[in-house]
mmCIF file of C-alpha atoms in Angstrom:
data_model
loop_
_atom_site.group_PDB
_atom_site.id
_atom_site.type_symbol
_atom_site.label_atom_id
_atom_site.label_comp_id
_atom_site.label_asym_id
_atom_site.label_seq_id
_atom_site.Cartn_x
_atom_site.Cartn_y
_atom_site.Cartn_z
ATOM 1 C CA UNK A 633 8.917 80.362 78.646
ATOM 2 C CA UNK A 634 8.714 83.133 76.279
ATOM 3 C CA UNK A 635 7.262 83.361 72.821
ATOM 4 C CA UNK A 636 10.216 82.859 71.172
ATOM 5 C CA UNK A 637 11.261 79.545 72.667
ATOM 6 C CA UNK A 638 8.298 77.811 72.437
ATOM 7 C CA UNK A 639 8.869 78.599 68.693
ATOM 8 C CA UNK A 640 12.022 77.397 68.258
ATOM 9 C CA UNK A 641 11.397 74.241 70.637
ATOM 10 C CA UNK A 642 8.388 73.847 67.805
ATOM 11 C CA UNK A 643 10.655 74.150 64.444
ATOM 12 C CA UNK A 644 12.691 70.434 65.205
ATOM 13 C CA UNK A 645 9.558 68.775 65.402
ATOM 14 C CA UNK A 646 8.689 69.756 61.927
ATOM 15 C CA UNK A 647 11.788 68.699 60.185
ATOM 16 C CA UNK A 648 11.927 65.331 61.695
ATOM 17 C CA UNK A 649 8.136 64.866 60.117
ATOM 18 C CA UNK A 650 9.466 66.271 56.601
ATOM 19 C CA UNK A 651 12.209 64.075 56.587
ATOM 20 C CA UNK A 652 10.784 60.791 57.568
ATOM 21 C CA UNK A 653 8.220 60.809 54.311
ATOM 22 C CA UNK A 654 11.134 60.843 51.895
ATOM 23 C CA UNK A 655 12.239 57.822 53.525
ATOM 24 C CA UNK A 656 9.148 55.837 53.946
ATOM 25 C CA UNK A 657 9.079 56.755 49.925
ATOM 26 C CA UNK A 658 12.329 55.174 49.281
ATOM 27 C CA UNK A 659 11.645 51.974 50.929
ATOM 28 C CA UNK A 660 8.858 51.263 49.014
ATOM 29 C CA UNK A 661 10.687 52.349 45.822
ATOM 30 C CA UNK A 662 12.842 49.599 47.155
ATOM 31 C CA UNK A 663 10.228 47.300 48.056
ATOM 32 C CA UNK A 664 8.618 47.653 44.792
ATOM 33 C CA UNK A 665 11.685 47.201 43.236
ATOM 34 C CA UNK A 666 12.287 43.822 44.425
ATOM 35 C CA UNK A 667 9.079 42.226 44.221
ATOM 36 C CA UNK A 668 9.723 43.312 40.005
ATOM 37 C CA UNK A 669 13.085 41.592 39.881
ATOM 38 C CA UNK A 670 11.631 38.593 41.576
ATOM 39 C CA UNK A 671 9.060 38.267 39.081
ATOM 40 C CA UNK A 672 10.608 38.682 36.221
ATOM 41 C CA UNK A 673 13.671 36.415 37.746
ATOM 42 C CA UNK A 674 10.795 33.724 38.144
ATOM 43 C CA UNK A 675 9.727 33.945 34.833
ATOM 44 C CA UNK A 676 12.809 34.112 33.279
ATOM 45 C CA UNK A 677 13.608 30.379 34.934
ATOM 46 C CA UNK A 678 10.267 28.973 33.960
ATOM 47 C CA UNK A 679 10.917 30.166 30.036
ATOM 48 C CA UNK A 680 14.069 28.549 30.241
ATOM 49 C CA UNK A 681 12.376 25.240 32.076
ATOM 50 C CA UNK A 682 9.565 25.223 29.204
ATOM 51 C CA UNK A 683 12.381 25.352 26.508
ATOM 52 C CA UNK A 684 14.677 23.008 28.123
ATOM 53 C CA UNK A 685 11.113 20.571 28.416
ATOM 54 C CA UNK A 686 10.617 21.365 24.415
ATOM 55 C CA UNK A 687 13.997 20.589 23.283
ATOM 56 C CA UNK A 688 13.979 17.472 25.090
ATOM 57 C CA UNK A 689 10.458 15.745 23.332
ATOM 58 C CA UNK A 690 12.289 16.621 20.566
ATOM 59 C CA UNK A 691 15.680 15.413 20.722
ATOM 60 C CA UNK A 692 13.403 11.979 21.456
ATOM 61 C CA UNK A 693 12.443 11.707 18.312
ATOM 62 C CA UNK A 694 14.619 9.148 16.051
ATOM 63 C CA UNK A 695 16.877 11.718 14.103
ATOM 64 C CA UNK A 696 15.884 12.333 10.613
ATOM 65 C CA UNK A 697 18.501 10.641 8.671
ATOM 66 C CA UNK A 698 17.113 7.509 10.877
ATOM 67 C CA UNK A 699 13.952 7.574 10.180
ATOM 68 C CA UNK A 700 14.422 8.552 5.850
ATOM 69 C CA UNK A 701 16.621 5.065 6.700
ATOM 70 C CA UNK A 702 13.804 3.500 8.123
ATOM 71 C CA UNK A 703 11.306 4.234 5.771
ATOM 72 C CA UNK A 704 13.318 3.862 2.605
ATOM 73 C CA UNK A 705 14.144 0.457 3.723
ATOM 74 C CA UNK A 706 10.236 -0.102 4.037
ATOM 75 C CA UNK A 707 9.392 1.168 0.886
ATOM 76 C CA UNK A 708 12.291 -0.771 -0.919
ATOM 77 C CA UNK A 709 11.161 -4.535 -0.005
ATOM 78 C CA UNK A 710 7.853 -4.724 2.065
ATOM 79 C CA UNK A 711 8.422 -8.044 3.338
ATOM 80 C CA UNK A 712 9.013 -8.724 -0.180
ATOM 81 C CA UNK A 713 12.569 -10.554 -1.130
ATOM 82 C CA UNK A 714 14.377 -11.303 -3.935
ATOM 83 C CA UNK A 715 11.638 -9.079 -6.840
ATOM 84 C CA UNK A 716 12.463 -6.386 -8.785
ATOM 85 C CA UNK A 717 10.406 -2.737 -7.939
ATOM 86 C CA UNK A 718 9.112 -3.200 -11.545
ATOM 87 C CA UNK A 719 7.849 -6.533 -10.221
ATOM 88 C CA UNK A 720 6.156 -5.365 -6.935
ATOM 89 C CA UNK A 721 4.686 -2.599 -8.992
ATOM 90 C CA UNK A 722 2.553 -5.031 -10.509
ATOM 91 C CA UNK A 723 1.411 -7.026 -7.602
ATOM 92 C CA UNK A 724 -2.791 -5.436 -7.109
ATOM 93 C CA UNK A 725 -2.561 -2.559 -3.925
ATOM 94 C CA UNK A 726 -5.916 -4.694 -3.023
ATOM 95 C CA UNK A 727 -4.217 -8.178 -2.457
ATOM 96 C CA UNK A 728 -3.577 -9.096 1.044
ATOM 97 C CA UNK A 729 -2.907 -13.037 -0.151
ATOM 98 C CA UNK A 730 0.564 -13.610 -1.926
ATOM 99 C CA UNK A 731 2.447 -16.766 -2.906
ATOM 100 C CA UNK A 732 5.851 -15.640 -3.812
ATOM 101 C CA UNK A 733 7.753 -18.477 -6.123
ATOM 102 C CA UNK A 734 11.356 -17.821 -6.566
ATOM 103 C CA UNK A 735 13.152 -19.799 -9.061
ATOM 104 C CA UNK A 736 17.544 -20.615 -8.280
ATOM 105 C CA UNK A 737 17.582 -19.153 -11.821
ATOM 106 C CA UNK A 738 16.114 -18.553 -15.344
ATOM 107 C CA UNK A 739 16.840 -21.996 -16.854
ATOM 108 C CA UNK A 740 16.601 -23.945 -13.724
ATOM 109 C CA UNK A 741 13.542 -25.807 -12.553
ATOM 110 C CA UNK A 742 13.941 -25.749 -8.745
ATOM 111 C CA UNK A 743 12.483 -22.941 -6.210
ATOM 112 C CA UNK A 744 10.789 -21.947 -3.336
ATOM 113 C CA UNK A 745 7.360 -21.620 -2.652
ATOM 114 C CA UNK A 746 6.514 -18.946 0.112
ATOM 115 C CA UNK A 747 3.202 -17.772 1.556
ATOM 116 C CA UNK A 748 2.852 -14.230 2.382
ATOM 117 C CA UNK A 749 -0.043 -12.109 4.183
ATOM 118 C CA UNK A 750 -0.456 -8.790 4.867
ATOM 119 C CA UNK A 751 -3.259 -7.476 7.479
ATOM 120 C CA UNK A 752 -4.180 -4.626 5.280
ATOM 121 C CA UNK A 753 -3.708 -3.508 1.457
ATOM 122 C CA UNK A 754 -0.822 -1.294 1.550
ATOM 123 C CA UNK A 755 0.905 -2.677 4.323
ATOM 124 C CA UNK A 756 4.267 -4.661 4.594
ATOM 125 C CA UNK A 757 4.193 -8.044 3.741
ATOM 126 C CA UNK A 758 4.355 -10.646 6.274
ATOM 127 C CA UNK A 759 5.757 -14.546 5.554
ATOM 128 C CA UNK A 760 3.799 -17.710 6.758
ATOM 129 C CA UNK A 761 5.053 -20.775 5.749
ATOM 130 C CA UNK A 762 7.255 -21.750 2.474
ATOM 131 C CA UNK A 763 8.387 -25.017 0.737
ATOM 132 C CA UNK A 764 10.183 -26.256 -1.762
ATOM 133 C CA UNK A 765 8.770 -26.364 -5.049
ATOM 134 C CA UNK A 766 9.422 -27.400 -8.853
ATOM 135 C CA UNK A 767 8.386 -25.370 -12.097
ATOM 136 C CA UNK A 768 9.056 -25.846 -15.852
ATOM 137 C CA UNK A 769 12.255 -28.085 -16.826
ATOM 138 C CA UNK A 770 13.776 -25.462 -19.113
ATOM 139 C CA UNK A 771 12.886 -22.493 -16.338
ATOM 140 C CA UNK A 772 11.447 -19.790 -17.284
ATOM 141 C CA UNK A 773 10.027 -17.306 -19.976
ATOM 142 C CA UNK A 774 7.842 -13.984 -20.397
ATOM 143 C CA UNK A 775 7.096 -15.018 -23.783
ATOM 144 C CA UNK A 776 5.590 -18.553 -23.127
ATOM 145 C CA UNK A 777 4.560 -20.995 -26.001
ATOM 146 C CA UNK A 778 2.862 -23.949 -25.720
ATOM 147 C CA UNK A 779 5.586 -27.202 -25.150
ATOM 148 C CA UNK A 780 8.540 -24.833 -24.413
ATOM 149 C CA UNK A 781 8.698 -26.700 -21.123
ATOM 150 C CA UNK A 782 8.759 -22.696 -19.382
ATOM 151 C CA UNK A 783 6.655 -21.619 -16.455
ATOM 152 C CA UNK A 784 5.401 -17.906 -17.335
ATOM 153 C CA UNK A 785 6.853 -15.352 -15.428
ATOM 154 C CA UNK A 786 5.070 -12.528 -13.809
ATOM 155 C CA UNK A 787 2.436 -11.532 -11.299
ATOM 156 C CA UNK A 788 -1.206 -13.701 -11.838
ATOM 157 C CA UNK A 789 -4.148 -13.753 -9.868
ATOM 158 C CA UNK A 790 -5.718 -17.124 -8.456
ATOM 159 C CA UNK A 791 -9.297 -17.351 -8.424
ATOM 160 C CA UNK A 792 -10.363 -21.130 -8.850
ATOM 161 C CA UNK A 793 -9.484 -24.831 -7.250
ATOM 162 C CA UNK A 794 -10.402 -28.495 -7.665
ATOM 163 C CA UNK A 795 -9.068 -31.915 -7.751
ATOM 164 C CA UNK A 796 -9.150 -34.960 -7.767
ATOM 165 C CA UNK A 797 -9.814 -35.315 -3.825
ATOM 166 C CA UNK A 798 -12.667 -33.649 -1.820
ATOM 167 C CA UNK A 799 -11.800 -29.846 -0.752
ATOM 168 C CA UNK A 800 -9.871 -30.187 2.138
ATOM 169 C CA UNK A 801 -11.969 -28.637 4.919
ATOM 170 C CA UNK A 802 -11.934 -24.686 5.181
ATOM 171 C CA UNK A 803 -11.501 -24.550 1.610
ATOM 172 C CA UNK A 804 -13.064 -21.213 0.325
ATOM 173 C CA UNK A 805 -12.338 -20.798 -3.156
ATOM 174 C CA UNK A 806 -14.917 -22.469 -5.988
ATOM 175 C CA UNK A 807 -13.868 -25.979 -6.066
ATOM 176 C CA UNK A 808 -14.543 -28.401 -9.114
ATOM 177 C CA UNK A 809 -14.136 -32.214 -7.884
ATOM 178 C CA UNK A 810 -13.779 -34.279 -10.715
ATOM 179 C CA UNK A 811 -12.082 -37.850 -11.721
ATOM 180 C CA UNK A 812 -10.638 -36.117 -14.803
ATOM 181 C CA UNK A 813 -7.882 -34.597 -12.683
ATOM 182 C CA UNK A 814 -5.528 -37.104 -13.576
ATOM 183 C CA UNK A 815 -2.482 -36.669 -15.489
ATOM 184 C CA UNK A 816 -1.775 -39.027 -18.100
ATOM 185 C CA UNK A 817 1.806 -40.618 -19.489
ATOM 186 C CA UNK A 818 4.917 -39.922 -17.599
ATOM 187 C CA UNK A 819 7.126 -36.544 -16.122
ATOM 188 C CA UNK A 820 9.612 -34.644 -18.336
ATOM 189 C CA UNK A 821 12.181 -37.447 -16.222
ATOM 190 C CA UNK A 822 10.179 -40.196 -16.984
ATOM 191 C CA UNK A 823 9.095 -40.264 -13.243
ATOM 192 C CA UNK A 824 4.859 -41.103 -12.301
ATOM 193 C CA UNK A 825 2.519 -38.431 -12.232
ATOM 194 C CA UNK A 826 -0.101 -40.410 -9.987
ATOM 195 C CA UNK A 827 -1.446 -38.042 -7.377
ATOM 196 C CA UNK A 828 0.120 -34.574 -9.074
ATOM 197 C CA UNK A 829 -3.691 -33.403 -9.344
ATOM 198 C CA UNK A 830 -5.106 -34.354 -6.223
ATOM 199 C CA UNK A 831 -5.288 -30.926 -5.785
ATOM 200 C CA UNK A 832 -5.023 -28.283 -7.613
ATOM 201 C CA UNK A 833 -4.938 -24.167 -7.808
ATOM 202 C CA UNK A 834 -5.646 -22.708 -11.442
ATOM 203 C CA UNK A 835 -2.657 -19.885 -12.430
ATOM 204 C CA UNK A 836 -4.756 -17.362 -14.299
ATOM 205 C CA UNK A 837 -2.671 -17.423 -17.262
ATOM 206 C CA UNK A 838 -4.293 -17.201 -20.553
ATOM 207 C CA UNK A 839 -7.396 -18.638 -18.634
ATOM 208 C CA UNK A 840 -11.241 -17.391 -18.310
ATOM 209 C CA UNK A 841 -11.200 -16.916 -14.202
ATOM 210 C CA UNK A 842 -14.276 -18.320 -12.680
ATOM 211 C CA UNK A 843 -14.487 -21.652 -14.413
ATOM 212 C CA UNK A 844 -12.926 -24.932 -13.758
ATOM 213 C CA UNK A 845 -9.093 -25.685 -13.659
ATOM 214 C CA UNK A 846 -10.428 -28.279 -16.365
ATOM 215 C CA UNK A 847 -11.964 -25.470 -18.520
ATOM 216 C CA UNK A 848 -9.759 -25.460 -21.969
ATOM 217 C CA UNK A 849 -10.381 -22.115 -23.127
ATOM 218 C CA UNK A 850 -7.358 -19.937 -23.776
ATOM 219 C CA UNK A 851 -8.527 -15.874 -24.576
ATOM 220 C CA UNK A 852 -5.012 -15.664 -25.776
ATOM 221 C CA UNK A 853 -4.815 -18.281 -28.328
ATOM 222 C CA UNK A 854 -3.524 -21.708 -28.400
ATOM 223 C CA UNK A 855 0.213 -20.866 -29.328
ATOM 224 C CA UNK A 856 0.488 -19.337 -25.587
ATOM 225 C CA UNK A 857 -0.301 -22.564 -24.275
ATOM 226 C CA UNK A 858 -2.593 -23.111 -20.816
ATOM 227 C CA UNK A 859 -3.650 -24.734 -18.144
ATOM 228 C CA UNK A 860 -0.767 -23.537 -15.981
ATOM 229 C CA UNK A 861 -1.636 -24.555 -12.319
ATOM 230 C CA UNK A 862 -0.015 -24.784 -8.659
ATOM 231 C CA UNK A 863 -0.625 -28.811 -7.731
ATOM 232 C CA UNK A 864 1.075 -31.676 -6.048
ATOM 233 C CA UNK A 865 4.911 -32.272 -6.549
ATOM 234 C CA UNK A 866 5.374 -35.271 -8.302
ATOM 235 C CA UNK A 867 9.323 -35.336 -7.752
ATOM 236 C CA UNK A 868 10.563 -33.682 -11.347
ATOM 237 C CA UNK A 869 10.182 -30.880 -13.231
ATOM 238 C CA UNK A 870 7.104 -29.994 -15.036
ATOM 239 C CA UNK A 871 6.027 -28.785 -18.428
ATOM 240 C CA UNK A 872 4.948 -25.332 -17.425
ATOM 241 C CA UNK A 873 3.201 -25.650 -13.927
ATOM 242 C CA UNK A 874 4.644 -25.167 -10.171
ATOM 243 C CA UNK A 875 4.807 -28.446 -7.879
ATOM 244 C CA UNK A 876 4.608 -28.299 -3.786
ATOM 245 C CA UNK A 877 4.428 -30.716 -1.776
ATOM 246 C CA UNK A 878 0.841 -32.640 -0.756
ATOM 247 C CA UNK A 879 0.248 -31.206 2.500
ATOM 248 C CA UNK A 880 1.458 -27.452 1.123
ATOM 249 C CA UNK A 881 -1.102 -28.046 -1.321
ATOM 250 C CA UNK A 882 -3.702 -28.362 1.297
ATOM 251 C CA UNK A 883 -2.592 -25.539 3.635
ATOM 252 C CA UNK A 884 -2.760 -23.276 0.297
ATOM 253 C CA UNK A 885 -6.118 -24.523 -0.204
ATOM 254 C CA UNK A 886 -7.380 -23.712 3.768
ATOM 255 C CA UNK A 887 -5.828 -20.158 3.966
ATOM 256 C CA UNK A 888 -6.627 -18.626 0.092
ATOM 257 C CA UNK A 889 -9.438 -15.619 0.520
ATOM 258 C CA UNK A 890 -11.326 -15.015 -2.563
ATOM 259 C CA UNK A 891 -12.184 -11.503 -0.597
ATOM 260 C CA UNK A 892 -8.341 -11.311 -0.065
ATOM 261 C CA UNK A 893 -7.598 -11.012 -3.505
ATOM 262 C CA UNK A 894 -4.843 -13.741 -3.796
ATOM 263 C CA UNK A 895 -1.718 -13.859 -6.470
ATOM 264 C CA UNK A 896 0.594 -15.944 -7.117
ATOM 265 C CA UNK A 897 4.299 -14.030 -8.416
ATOM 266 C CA UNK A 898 6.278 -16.475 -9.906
ATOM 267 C CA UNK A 899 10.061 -15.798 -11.689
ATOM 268 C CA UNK A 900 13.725 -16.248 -11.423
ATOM 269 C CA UNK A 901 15.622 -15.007 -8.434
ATOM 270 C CA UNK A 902 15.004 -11.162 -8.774
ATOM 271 C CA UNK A 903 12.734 -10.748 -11.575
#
């Protein structure tokens, strides 16, 4: 073969090896390429996933106009029917012990007698037991005087027991046994007053709290009037105090805390 030939049989060999590196090139451009766009595809779906996941603990949430319905109902009555806001205001953020008496209306001397608890202070109200009760035979007044046959209206703490009866058992408030818890004369109606103080819960109204039920002192003068207590019914109205029934007296007198801070919030129907 002569010199020439062998060096044109040599110059195809070199061109195939110059163009095959271009193309290995290209494919893995391409290769490259891909494995990018499948990333990015990938992450793309799992942004979307992680919002779509967001959204949806969200959207579980009660929507907001439900829950500013919720809570406004909460705040309005906490447990607590038939009172006035300026009324609840007044009640101590401390008490967890309530009895709520409701009167039909301001000149009538029938209305109910409700027990209320609460776990905490601050929370919601929660009812226990209630009963039918009786308070003065001309209703009610925020301006008392002594023999205007009125109960006082308002919020008062209770803070002291006693009768004539031993302290039914559980009893923890201070309680004064005596024989002079007994009512003389007759009821506004003429009806008996035998048994009205077997037992009885001193209404700190114009009282000294932490003495006797029997104690006669009135801080805010004699005019006011006193001795306003919670006893036993004795089937009419009464000159200023609230009647419930015998064995309401006694569950009053087993569940009242001193440490729970009871009052008692006596009125008309929303006072």
């Amino acid at each position: 073969m002569s010199k020439h030939a062998r060096a044109r049989s040599r110059t195809p060999r070199t061109s195939a090896r110059t163009s095959a590196r271009p193309t290995r090139r290209v494919a893995l451009a391409a290769t490259l390429g891909l494995l990018t766009f499948t990333a990015g595809w990938v992450y793309v779906v799992d942004e979307k996933a992680s919002g779509t996941a967001a959204q949806a603990r969200a959207d579980s949430r009660p929507p907001a106009a439900a829950r500013a319905a919720r809570d406004a109902r909460r705040d309005d009555l906490q447990g607590l029917p038939g009172i006035s806001e300026q009324t609840r205001a007044k009640i101590p953020a401390e008490s967890r012990q309530l009895i709520l008496v409701t009167g039909k209306a301001a000149d009538s001397s029938e209305s109910t007698a409700t027990l209320y608890t609460r776990p905490a202070p601050g929370a919601d109200w929660v009812r226990a037991e209630s009963w039918p009760a009786r308070n003065g035979a001309k209703g009610w007044s925020t301006e008392r005087t002594y023999g205007d046959l009125t109960s006082p209206q308002g919020v008062f703490a209770l803070t002291d027991a006693g009768g004539l009866l031993p302290k039914p058992p559980g009893t923890r408030f201070p309680y004064d046994k005596d024989p002079a818890f007994v009512a003389g004369g007759r009821g506004v109606n003429g009806e008996s007053l035998a048994g009205s103080f077997d037992y009885v819960v001193a209404i700190d109204f114009n009282r000294t709290p932490g003495t006797s039920p029997l104690d006669p002192t009135k801080p805010e003068g004699e005019e006011k009037g006193g001795n306003i207590w919670l006893h036993v019914d004795h089937d009419g109205p009464s000159q200023g105090c609230v009647g419930i029934p015998k064995e309401a007296m006694k569950k009053v007198l087993e569940t009242l805390d001193p440490a729970a801070k009871p009052v008692i919030v006596m009125g008309p129907e929303g006072f």
